[in-house]
XYZ file of C-alpha atoms in Angstrom:
690
model
C -49.375 -169.779 -34.217
C -47.242 -169.377 -31.092
C -44.546 -171.524 -32.687
C -44.585 -169.234 -35.758
C -43.964 -166.085 -33.679
C -41.134 -167.791 -31.794
C -39.465 -168.688 -35.113
C -39.968 -165.155 -36.395
C -38.402 -163.730 -33.249
C -35.406 -166.062 -33.590
C -34.917 -164.995 -37.220
C -35.026 -161.316 -36.252
C -32.570 -161.855 -33.416
C -30.251 -163.776 -35.739
C -30.360 -160.977 -38.311
C -29.673 -158.362 -35.647
C -26.773 -160.394 -34.315
C -25.344 -160.792 -37.821
C -25.639 -157.068 -38.401
C -23.816 -156.338 -35.166
C -21.036 -158.798 -36.057
C -20.118 -156.890 -39.227
C -17.461 -154.454 -38.140
C -18.121 -150.884 -39.327
C -15.712 -149.448 -41.848
C -14.511 -145.934 -41.020
C -13.769 -143.714 -43.982
C -10.352 -142.068 -43.693
C -11.160 -138.360 -43.891
C -7.479 -137.668 -44.607
C -8.305 -138.717 -48.163
C -11.088 -136.163 -48.553
C -10.169 -133.447 -51.060
C -8.648 -130.451 -49.315
C -10.230 -128.161 -51.893
C -12.146 -128.279 -55.156
C -10.827 -127.052 -58.490
C -12.199 -123.536 -58.136
C -11.142 -123.392 -54.464
C -14.661 -122.458 -53.378
C -14.895 -125.367 -50.909
C -12.056 -126.363 -48.571
C -11.562 -129.033 -45.891
C -9.351 -128.613 -42.820
C -8.408 -132.107 -41.625
C -7.240 -130.786 -38.266
C -10.624 -129.336 -37.312
C -12.613 -131.447 -39.824
C -14.263 -128.218 -40.972
C -15.683 -127.698 -44.452
C -15.661 -124.041 -45.503
C -17.821 -122.835 -48.397
C -16.889 -119.582 -50.116
C -18.504 -119.160 -53.520
C -20.154 -116.379 -55.504
C -22.734 -118.371 -57.475
C -26.008 -120.140 -56.766
C -24.946 -123.655 -57.782
C -23.715 -126.387 -55.511
C -19.959 -126.829 -55.086
C -18.181 -129.653 -53.348
C -15.264 -131.867 -52.460
C -15.050 -135.640 -52.661
C -13.288 -138.742 -51.568
C -12.326 -141.694 -53.794
C -13.327 -144.954 -52.099
C -13.610 -147.784 -54.642
C -14.934 -149.800 -51.687
C -16.743 -153.146 -51.767
C -19.990 -152.439 -49.914
C -21.634 -155.853 -50.238
C -21.217 -156.444 -46.485
C -22.858 -153.158 -45.501
C -26.293 -151.621 -45.933
C -25.949 -148.043 -44.655
C -23.602 -145.081 -44.647
C -23.601 -143.088 -41.422
C -22.473 -139.463 -41.545
C -21.871 -137.690 -38.245
C -21.578 -133.939 -38.535
C -22.163 -130.573 -36.923
C -23.555 -127.465 -38.622
C -21.806 -124.228 -37.712
C -24.620 -122.054 -38.988
C -28.031 -122.207 -40.618
C -27.350 -124.597 -43.484
C -26.615 -128.269 -44.020
C -25.057 -130.025 -47.007
C -25.634 -132.761 -49.593
C -24.008 -136.186 -49.672
C -23.825 -137.595 -53.177
C -22.920 -141.242 -53.764
C -21.497 -142.655 -56.991
C -21.657 -146.432 -57.380
C -19.652 -148.481 -59.886
C -21.603 -149.841 -62.854
C -24.908 -148.549 -61.480
C -27.613 -149.002 -64.162
C -30.043 -146.816 -62.204
C -27.800 -143.877 -61.399
C -29.878 -140.817 -60.582
C -28.486 -137.499 -59.359
C -31.280 -136.649 -56.954
C -31.969 -140.254 -56.027
C -28.328 -140.789 -55.069
C -28.063 -137.501 -53.211
C -29.139 -137.042 -49.599
C -29.522 -133.769 -47.732
C -28.159 -133.460 -44.197
C -30.079 -130.633 -42.485
C -28.433 -128.195 -40.097
C -30.640 -129.175 -37.144
C -29.504 -132.824 -37.107
C -26.095 -134.236 -36.178
C -26.303 -137.606 -37.910
C -27.636 -138.893 -41.200
C -28.090 -142.579 -41.987
C -28.184 -143.245 -45.739
C -29.188 -146.721 -46.991
C -26.826 -148.158 -49.579
C -28.565 -148.579 -52.899
C -30.013 -152.033 -53.619
C -28.171 -154.132 -56.171
C -24.795 -152.349 -56.031
C -21.588 -153.785 -54.612
C -19.026 -151.009 -55.005
C -19.062 -147.423 -53.806
C -16.633 -145.506 -55.990
C -16.977 -141.930 -54.852
C -18.588 -139.873 -52.100
C -19.150 -136.144 -52.569
C -19.842 -133.492 -49.939
C -21.730 -130.683 -51.714
C -22.771 -127.257 -50.496
C -26.365 -126.092 -50.689
C -27.649 -124.012 -53.588
C -27.423 -120.211 -53.479
C -25.743 -119.744 -50.086
C -22.286 -118.279 -50.613
C -20.476 -118.468 -47.276
C -20.891 -120.956 -44.446
C -19.206 -123.808 -42.545
C -19.912 -127.257 -41.132
C -17.924 -130.089 -39.563
C -17.714 -133.670 -40.884
C -16.928 -135.657 -37.755
C -17.068 -139.214 -39.059
C -18.280 -141.309 -42.005
C -18.775 -145.055 -41.583
C -20.113 -147.980 -43.583
C -22.226 -150.269 -41.399
C -24.504 -153.280 -41.383
C -27.627 -152.549 -39.315
C -30.808 -154.505 -38.651
C -33.113 -151.768 -39.899
C -31.465 -149.865 -42.767
C -33.754 -146.835 -42.891
C -32.876 -143.337 -43.960
C -32.897 -140.766 -41.167
C -36.265 -139.038 -41.139
C -35.720 -135.266 -41.376
C -39.377 -134.718 -40.505
C -39.309 -136.265 -37.024
C -40.238 -133.645 -34.462
C -41.326 -133.697 -30.845
C -42.644 -130.145 -31.101
C -46.209 -129.745 -29.813
C -48.858 -127.993 -31.947
C -48.485 -124.212 -31.994
C -51.421 -122.751 -30.096
C -51.964 -119.112 -29.182
C -53.009 -119.474 -25.537
C -53.740 -115.817 -24.805
C -57.309 -115.540 -23.518
C -57.717 -111.917 -24.566
C -55.948 -109.257 -26.571
C -56.267 -105.675 -27.746
C -57.753 -104.866 -31.156
C -58.882 -101.590 -32.715
C -62.573 -102.361 -33.117
C -63.475 -98.902 -34.374
C -61.346 -98.753 -37.528
C -63.138 -99.334 -40.832
C -61.654 -101.447 -43.597
C -61.553 -98.292 -45.744
C -59.338 -96.375 -43.319
C -57.409 -99.501 -42.437
C -56.258 -100.180 -46.008
C -55.363 -96.521 -46.501
C -53.120 -96.730 -43.445
C -51.273 -99.894 -44.419
C -48.730 -98.018 -46.488
C -46.339 -99.757 -48.865
C -45.250 -103.284 -48.020
C -42.772 -105.786 -49.424
C -43.370 -109.361 -50.489
C -41.334 -111.673 -48.227
C -41.422 -115.083 -49.877
C -39.101 -116.934 -47.507
C -41.844 -119.410 -46.542
C -43.075 -120.028 -50.091
C -40.321 -122.377 -51.210
C -40.747 -126.089 -51.801
C -38.279 -128.679 -53.037
C -39.850 -131.846 -54.447
C -36.459 -133.218 -55.523
C -35.000 -133.794 -52.099
C -36.279 -133.706 -48.526
C -34.853 -130.532 -47.025
C -37.059 -130.472 -43.929
C -36.695 -127.138 -42.146
C -33.610 -126.166 -44.156
C -35.821 -125.281 -47.126
C -35.018 -121.550 -47.238
C -31.929 -121.735 -49.407
C -33.653 -123.747 -52.148
C -35.200 -120.610 -53.642
C -32.228 -118.422 -52.786
C -33.346 -117.048 -49.436
C -31.377 -116.741 -46.235
C -32.850 -118.054 -43.022
C -35.060 -115.264 -41.606
C -33.481 -112.882 -39.135
C -34.664 -109.930 -37.102
C -31.887 -107.900 -38.703
C -33.447 -108.492 -42.122
C -36.861 -107.292 -40.936
C -35.250 -104.170 -39.481
C -33.432 -103.653 -42.791
C -36.772 -103.711 -44.662
C -38.375 -101.382 -42.118
C -35.464 -98.919 -42.265
C -35.971 -98.488 -46.012
C -39.508 -97.244 -45.452
C -41.690 -100.307 -45.891
C -44.523 -100.518 -43.378
C -45.194 -104.218 -43.635
C -44.474 -107.544 -45.282
C -46.573 -110.187 -46.968
C -45.634 -113.820 -46.444
C -46.810 -116.366 -48.980
C -46.558 -119.726 -47.225
C -46.330 -123.289 -48.514
C -47.337 -125.571 -45.641
C -48.022 -128.218 -48.276
C -44.279 -128.908 -48.323
C -44.251 -129.454 -44.544
C -46.907 -132.042 -43.847
C -46.436 -134.591 -41.058
C -49.310 -136.943 -41.844
C -52.290 -137.665 -44.072
C -54.482 -135.408 -41.933
C -52.533 -132.401 -43.260
C -50.842 -131.678 -39.947
C -48.339 -128.893 -40.548
C -44.886 -129.320 -39.029
C -45.052 -127.162 -35.862
C -41.498 -126.012 -36.561
C -42.731 -124.410 -39.793
C -45.488 -122.513 -37.984
C -43.065 -121.497 -35.213
C -40.694 -120.086 -37.828
C -43.533 -118.017 -39.319
C -44.526 -116.891 -35.842
C -40.992 -115.729 -35.096
C -40.997 -113.441 -38.151
C -44.461 -112.138 -37.323
C -43.301 -111.275 -33.804
C -40.247 -109.410 -35.128
C -42.502 -107.361 -37.403
C -44.944 -106.522 -34.616
C -42.024 -105.387 -32.466
C -41.083 -103.011 -35.287
C -44.685 -101.723 -35.537
C -45.066 -103.280 -38.978
C -48.070 -104.972 -40.537
C -47.856 -108.638 -41.519
C -49.988 -110.540 -44.000
C -49.983 -114.321 -43.655
C -51.125 -115.694 -46.990
C -52.304 -119.210 -47.654
C -50.621 -121.535 -50.131
C -50.351 -121.030 -53.876
C -52.097 -123.634 -56.015
C -49.416 -123.605 -58.695
C -47.229 -126.131 -56.824
C -49.349 -128.812 -58.491
C -48.421 -127.431 -61.903
C -44.924 -128.685 -61.139
C -44.955 -132.267 -62.413
C -42.276 -133.347 -59.940
C -44.130 -131.844 -56.963
C -47.365 -133.441 -58.146
C -45.705 -136.860 -58.395
C -44.099 -136.535 -54.977
C -47.366 -135.341 -53.420
C -49.071 -138.510 -54.647
C -46.417 -140.726 -53.058
C -45.071 -138.821 -50.061
C -47.228 -137.865 -47.093
C -45.060 -134.805 -46.424
C -46.276 -132.981 -49.554
C -49.764 -131.770 -50.426
C -51.537 -129.141 -52.475
C -54.892 -128.008 -53.809
C -56.460 -126.930 -57.059
C -59.622 -125.051 -57.968
C -61.440 -127.778 -59.840
C -64.481 -129.942 -59.121
C -62.549 -133.174 -59.634
C -60.273 -132.473 -56.658
C -62.674 -130.320 -54.679
C -63.023 -132.677 -51.706
C -59.282 -133.152 -51.131
C -58.588 -129.472 -51.788
C -61.141 -128.309 -49.241
C -59.778 -130.747 -46.657
C -56.285 -129.370 -47.162
C -57.430 -125.735 -47.116
C -59.486 -126.191 -43.953
C -56.659 -128.003 -42.175
C -54.200 -125.259 -43.140
C -56.360 -122.425 -41.858
C -57.494 -124.275 -38.743
C -53.847 -124.562 -37.693
C -52.881 -121.021 -38.714
C -55.865 -119.538 -36.878
C -55.036 -121.570 -33.763
C -51.432 -120.329 -33.802
C -52.322 -116.643 -34.295
C -55.187 -115.200 -32.316
C -55.480 -113.008 -29.249
C -51.758 -112.282 -29.038
C -52.031 -110.338 -32.295
C -53.987 -107.169 -32.959
C -54.908 -105.604 -36.299
C -51.238 -105.514 -37.345
C -51.694 -109.161 -38.372
C -53.821 -109.862 -41.443
C -54.834 -113.128 -43.067
C -55.048 -113.567 -46.848
C -57.065 -116.536 -48.066
C -54.851 -118.013 -50.816
C -52.132 -116.954 -53.230
C -53.227 -116.849 -56.872
C -55.552 -119.870 -56.617
C -55.951 -121.583 -59.976
C -57.371 -124.597 -61.738
C -53.951 -126.192 -62.212
C -54.992 -128.508 -65.004
C -56.966 -126.217 -67.321
C -55.668 -124.487 -70.442
C -57.130 -121.188 -69.240
C -55.350 -121.542 -65.895
C -54.078 -117.964 -65.660
C -56.690 -116.242 -67.837
C -60.100 -117.561 -66.743
C -62.960 -116.392 -68.977
C -66.601 -115.960 -68.101
C -67.638 -117.628 -71.370
C -65.614 -120.785 -70.638
C -67.695 -123.531 -68.889
C -64.722 -124.911 -66.920
C -63.642 -121.402 -65.919
C -67.168 -120.618 -64.710
C -67.073 -123.681 -62.456
C -63.694 -122.644 -61.071
C -64.895 -119.059 -60.576
C -67.797 -120.353 -58.490
C -65.604 -122.819 -56.631
C -63.144 -120.154 -55.469
C -66.081 -118.501 -53.724
C -66.622 -121.762 -51.809
C -62.952 -121.948 -50.861
C -62.915 -118.350 -49.652
C -66.105 -118.904 -47.646
C -64.609 -121.999 -46.042
C -61.498 -120.062 -45.026
C -63.433 -117.155 -43.540
C -65.725 -119.500 -41.605
C -62.726 -121.494 -40.341
C -60.903 -118.385 -39.128
C -63.984 -116.868 -37.491
C -64.831 -120.126 -35.698
C -61.669 -119.799 -33.579
C -63.103 -116.727 -31.851
C -61.097 -114.083 -30.020
C -59.348 -111.562 -32.245
C -59.813 -113.905 -35.190
C -63.535 -113.277 -34.971
C -62.842 -109.724 -36.124
C -59.467 -109.941 -37.853
C -59.144 -108.339 -41.282
C -59.083 -110.960 -44.034
C -57.957 -110.301 -47.591
C -59.855 -112.306 -50.198
C -58.370 -113.324 -53.569
C -60.244 -114.102 -56.745
C -59.397 -116.875 -59.164
C -55.913 -116.630 -60.732
C -55.057 -113.383 -59.033
C -51.821 -112.852 -60.980
C -50.683 -110.362 -63.622
C -53.876 -108.342 -64.224
C -55.747 -110.212 -61.509
C -58.276 -107.437 -60.949
C -60.300 -108.960 -63.782
C -61.624 -111.934 -61.827
C -62.686 -109.830 -58.833
C -64.762 -107.773 -61.278
C -66.542 -110.784 -62.778
C -70.168 -111.148 -61.719
C -69.391 -114.669 -60.513
C -66.989 -113.410 -57.828
C -68.578 -112.853 -54.428
C -67.046 -111.766 -51.176
C -67.783 -114.368 -48.478
C -70.601 -113.920 -46.013
C -69.040 -112.781 -42.775
C -70.228 -112.606 -39.181
C -67.819 -109.740 -38.634
C -68.825 -106.401 -40.113
C -66.557 -104.568 -42.558
C -63.535 -106.855 -42.148
C -63.149 -108.367 -45.632
C -60.852 -106.786 -48.218
C -60.835 -107.917 -51.875
C -57.289 -108.192 -53.179
C -55.603 -108.790 -56.506
C -52.166 -108.761 -58.152
C -51.113 -106.378 -60.871
C -48.019 -106.548 -63.058
C -48.701 -103.621 -65.400
C -45.744 -104.391 -67.663
C -46.473 -108.106 -67.509
C -44.577 -110.776 -65.626
C -41.483 -112.860 -66.273
C -38.234 -112.032 -68.031
C -39.357 -113.421 -71.372
C -42.839 -111.932 -71.356
C -42.494 -108.532 -69.718
C -42.871 -105.379 -71.777
C -39.554 -103.573 -71.958
C -41.123 -100.191 -72.686
C -43.969 -98.365 -70.939
C -46.700 -97.787 -73.501
C -49.842 -95.690 -73.717
C -51.816 -98.925 -73.881
C -50.427 -100.020 -70.506
C -51.294 -96.632 -69.047
C -54.833 -96.939 -70.426
C -55.237 -100.349 -68.775
C -54.193 -98.858 -65.423
C -56.755 -96.083 -65.837
C -59.472 -98.541 -66.902
C -58.655 -100.827 -63.965
C -59.270 -98.125 -61.397
C -62.357 -96.872 -63.214
C -63.785 -100.400 -62.955
C -62.804 -100.678 -59.280
C -64.461 -97.289 -58.678
C -67.751 -98.634 -59.951
C -67.698 -102.014 -58.219
C -65.914 -101.264 -54.961
C -64.694 -97.758 -54.130
C -68.074 -96.066 -54.641
C -69.494 -98.607 -52.177
C -66.767 -97.741 -49.637
C -65.073 -101.098 -50.142
C -61.264 -100.851 -50.313
C -59.189 -102.970 -52.686
C -55.699 -104.102 -51.764
C -52.970 -104.813 -54.322
C -51.145 -107.635 -52.568
C -48.552 -107.871 -55.346
C -47.344 -105.316 -57.835
C -44.135 -105.950 -59.709
C -41.700 -104.767 -62.348
C -38.891 -107.123 -63.230
C -35.472 -105.510 -63.338
C -34.774 -106.385 -66.973
C -37.220 -103.605 -67.845
C -35.294 -100.308 -68.190
C -35.393 -98.453 -64.870
C -37.099 -95.256 -66.049
C -39.765 -97.232 -67.882
C -40.587 -99.082 -64.654
C -40.465 -95.954 -62.540
C -42.797 -94.014 -64.841
C -45.256 -96.902 -64.914
C -45.198 -97.314 -61.126
C -45.713 -93.582 -60.610
C -48.745 -93.555 -62.921
C -50.193 -96.586 -61.153
C -49.790 -95.006 -57.723
C -51.146 -91.715 -58.961
C -54.372 -93.537 -59.785
C -54.306 -95.565 -56.551
C -53.950 -92.494 -54.327
C -56.663 -90.400 -55.935
C -59.369 -89.044 -53.683
C -62.251 -91.454 -53.213
C -60.065 -94.567 -53.416
C -58.604 -96.776 -50.704
C -55.684 -98.865 -51.927
C -52.260 -99.821 -50.661
C -49.681 -102.043 -52.305
C -47.134 -104.787 -51.722
C -44.082 -104.558 -53.975
C -43.244 -108.026 -55.245
C -39.717 -109.155 -54.464
C -37.930 -112.449 -55.068
C -34.413 -113.799 -54.608
C -33.247 -113.342 -58.203
C -30.923 -110.380 -57.777
C -29.009 -111.363 -60.942
C -32.173 -111.363 -63.098
C -31.746 -114.904 -64.357
C -35.204 -116.267 -63.547
C -37.854 -113.979 -62.057
C -35.911 -110.744 -62.018
C -37.781 -109.187 -59.104
C -34.901 -109.371 -56.607
C -34.712 -105.876 -55.169
C -32.298 -106.649 -52.360
C -29.459 -109.078 -51.696
C -30.803 -111.417 -49.010
C -27.394 -112.583 -47.807
C -25.643 -109.224 -47.628
C -28.730 -107.050 -46.932
C -28.033 -104.596 -49.700
C -30.599 -102.841 -51.911
C -30.018 -103.396 -55.607
C -31.843 -100.309 -56.971
C -32.643 -97.565 -54.508
C -34.069 -95.174 -57.136
C -36.864 -97.590 -58.052
C -37.676 -98.387 -54.437
C -37.621 -94.741 -53.360
C -39.760 -93.664 -56.321
C -42.444 -96.181 -55.292
C -42.299 -95.288 -51.597
C -42.619 -91.584 -52.399
C -45.346 -92.013 -55.023
C -47.444 -94.067 -52.597
C -47.474 -90.989 -50.368
C -48.381 -88.677 -53.227
C -44.828 -87.327 -53.453
C -42.206 -87.150 -56.189
C -38.811 -88.691 -55.513
C -36.112 -86.401 -56.970
C -34.165 -88.521 -59.440
C -30.730 -87.141 -60.214
C -29.939 -85.753 -63.654
C -27.154 -88.309 -63.931
C -29.567 -91.185 -63.250
C -32.085 -89.890 -65.791
C -29.410 -89.395 -68.435
C -27.981 -92.870 -67.828
C -31.351 -94.650 -67.908
C -33.304 -92.695 -70.511
C -34.306 -94.947 -73.382
C -33.766 -93.392 -76.790
C -35.809 -94.907 -79.605
C -35.161 -94.356 -83.280
C -37.990 -94.107 -85.774
C -38.578 -97.194 -87.916
C -40.659 -95.291 -90.470
C -39.570 -96.229 -93.992
C -37.186 -98.992 -92.849
C -37.550 -102.569 -94.020
C -38.453 -104.750 -91.024
C -37.467 -107.908 -92.906
C -33.845 -109.063 -92.969
C -34.580 -111.151 -96.041
C -37.648 -112.071 -98.129
C -40.056 -114.417 -96.374
C -42.280 -116.937 -98.136
C -45.793 -117.666 -96.911
C -46.698 -121.166 -98.008
C -49.635 -123.400 -97.092
C -50.268 -121.526 -93.797
C -47.219 -123.226 -92.266
C -44.511 -120.591 -92.417
C -45.689 -117.605 -90.428
C -43.751 -114.488 -89.489
C -44.163 -112.012 -86.637
C -43.302 -108.383 -85.987
C -42.079 -107.827 -82.431
C -44.547 -105.520 -80.673
C -41.622 -103.768 -78.981
C -40.573 -102.399 -82.372
C -43.786 -100.360 -82.514
C -43.369 -98.487 -79.236
C -42.580 -94.794 -79.657
C -40.900 -95.528 -83.001
C -43.966 -94.923 -85.167
C -46.548 -92.121 -85.539
C -49.783 -92.285 -83.557
C -51.386 -93.747 -86.692
C -49.643 -95.268 -89.677
C -49.727 -97.857 -92.446
C -48.036 -101.216 -92.856
C -46.784 -101.443 -96.433
C -46.019 -104.917 -97.789
C -44.127 -105.445 -101.032
C -45.059 -108.933 -102.202
C -44.618 -111.410 -105.011
C -47.400 -113.846 -105.847
C -46.332 -117.467 -106.174
C -49.672 -119.174 -106.726
C -53.286 -118.782 -107.717
C -54.626 -117.816 -104.297
C -52.268 -115.285 -102.713
C -53.680 -114.764 -99.216
C -52.416 -112.997 -96.098
C -53.570 -113.140 -92.488
C -52.724 -110.382 -89.982
C -53.518 -110.950 -86.300
C -52.310 -110.323 -82.765
C -52.782 -111.422 -79.174
C -53.586 -108.451 -76.955
C -52.124 -107.972 -73.467
C -54.897 -110.213 -72.098
C -53.883 -112.952 -74.562
C -57.078 -112.500 -76.548
C -56.707 -113.235 -80.269
C -57.713 -110.544 -82.799
C -57.894 -110.721 -86.588
C -56.807 -107.347 -87.967
C -58.292 -107.434 -91.482
C -62.017 -107.377 -90.506
C -61.666 -104.583 -87.925
C -63.875 -101.598 -88.670
C -61.060 -99.125 -88.066
C -58.692 -100.842 -90.543
C -58.446 -99.899 -94.240
C -56.885 -102.212 -96.822
C -55.443 -101.182 -100.184
C -54.124 -103.683 -102.708
C -56.345 -106.459 -101.423
C -59.854 -107.344 -100.277
C -61.361 -108.977 -97.216
C -61.764 -112.723 -97.760
C -63.897 -115.148 -95.742
C -64.447 -112.445 -93.145
C -60.967 -112.685 -91.580
C -58.040 -112.681 -94.066
C -56.897 -110.701 -97.116
C -57.010 -111.777 -100.750
C -53.917 -110.029 -102.130
C -54.565 -108.313 -105.468
C -51.496 -106.119 -105.934
C -47.732 -106.248 -105.497
C -48.125 -103.516 -102.868
C -50.484 -104.131 -99.979
C -51.141 -101.426 -97.352
C -53.009 -101.818 -94.091
C -53.941 -98.617 -92.240
C -53.617 -98.641 -88.421
C -55.476 -96.008 -86.396
C -54.406 -94.649 -82.969
C -56.487 -97.074 -80.899
C -55.221 -100.154 -82.734
C -51.653 -98.812 -82.675
C -51.789 -98.756 -78.860
C -53.114 -102.301 -78.724
C -50.359 -103.538 -81.023
C -47.723 -101.905 -78.811
C -48.674 -104.032 -75.809
C -49.683 -107.195 -77.623
C -47.589 -110.264 -78.296
C -46.520 -109.150 -81.750
C -48.207 -108.895 -85.133
C -48.559 -112.370 -86.655
C -48.433 -112.749 -90.441
C -49.473 -115.959 -92.141
C -50.854 -117.016 -95.491
C -50.100 -118.820 -98.715
C -48.873 -118.270 -102.283
C -46.853 -115.166 -101.346
C -43.293 -113.999 -100.879
C -43.037 -110.925 -98.681
C -40.133 -108.846 -99.998
C -40.376 -106.015 -97.486
C -42.476 -104.720 -94.611
C -42.367 -101.016 -93.881
C -44.193 -98.592 -91.647
C -45.220 -95.534 -93.641
C -46.968 -92.411 -92.468
């Protein structure tokens, strides 16, 4: 055995010696492009400085043509120096590479390192091209490329961006002030309007960004100036969704201390400005991202959770580890200005009813019960750390708290956790009255939406407010593709309900980085230039939350007023449409029915029968995505046809009319369109008639 180890040692020494005998090849940086085609990236050979100046979110770069035989080398070493908060990408293009992969052949060099070692890809012999690319989203910054070499080393490992000698973040204060006398009711009333600050929510499963993750989702690195900018506008606090699951150091779910320190820095800035801060636990939806899920299974640095029995054990381990570390980092040094929120929109990631859990669905019922367990675990974990955490206010989310998330905190299954502290738990939900997402949001404020707002608060009155339990809206949002006055009127009506006597509610306005409205559309300020995109919307919300009316200018109202023409008597079909074998459906856009029709009306169909069983189905999904058949409704009258099989219409005449009353008209306005299907019919025209 001893002889074996001696031989092994000799082999290792020989390999190391061989590696050292291969002379490194230094890339001549004089051959690096001095600029790219659009002149958004330049390279100064004298100072070796790369300057990025672009006005778009995509990467931009410069390259160097090498056409170099790399069979004698196994790594590329890049020595560099960041001149700001952002690193860069190195992309390698090999000749005749059968496994070329953009992300696999790209390596990120973070701003906090000065050297990146990149292993040369197995099985290739020629490196054709090397690209230096900027990061996504960030428009203006600089860095220095000091040296690039090809080398043969004994241990060709990629530089680990996760290595850190930072100790765990522990709040060592033995005591701290805290307003013990304030009730949760008065506390929530005093929180005022806050802003969602999602800087710590980002995660990139495609490439290891380490602590340079901010730019991935279009955010700038946090700064005190940015917090002061938010405060100066009138916001009294921020809410930070966090994703520690993209910053794991080991299989025990140890969070990178640098990540917690970065959160702590922002919290401290807010406290200095007398602002409230909500630290929210991770969102479950990361695991809905197939790439993140795959990486999490293979890479110790990524983890997540889901609200399902199958993954309950792992999920609870992750959740407990997360909150154990957060609670240890934030305790006696922080008074009631710091709030914890259990999780962000926790969901069963793998269920078809993910975002719309129903009480009559067996899997949903299990998830609804399981979220109670998760919330209880979090509360117990926080309280066990003692000090101010033993009495800190904790906001508690229900299952799938998004869009009209109040629903799940009104289900009988939902229970607030048992708590050793008295009157310190606050149920919270998210509300997007005009729906969420560019494609799905309502573009007009309807009576049906207003009714839902009224019904929401009536339900909360019964279950919470009458029991002196406040309810916090930790996200409310209106994407900016919705016409401004429509959003403003909706927000004002919502806040009118929220601020009524006998209710205790405050809100967080949802904000994201999409100031150009390409993806989420909730970007209310430019993160890089600290500039508000729409002051009228922001000011209207801030005023309405105080029971005041922000005076919109006549010019603004005139510019943004939506004028809608009546569609009564107009053919909604561009050309005849054939219904055949239930495979060729048609839909009427619900937006067409908003303020363009009377309060009650008729759909008039001119049809031609093409077979022996002319049949038509009329249906819609309401704003809760619940399917409704129109024909059997008690408040619907049909002429020119009869009800068939309890759900569709047997067409008897060339003219079919379906009467819509006021209640149904409102539902159709905010639904997902009126769906028309059937067989043996050609629809020649569809009109709304009074």
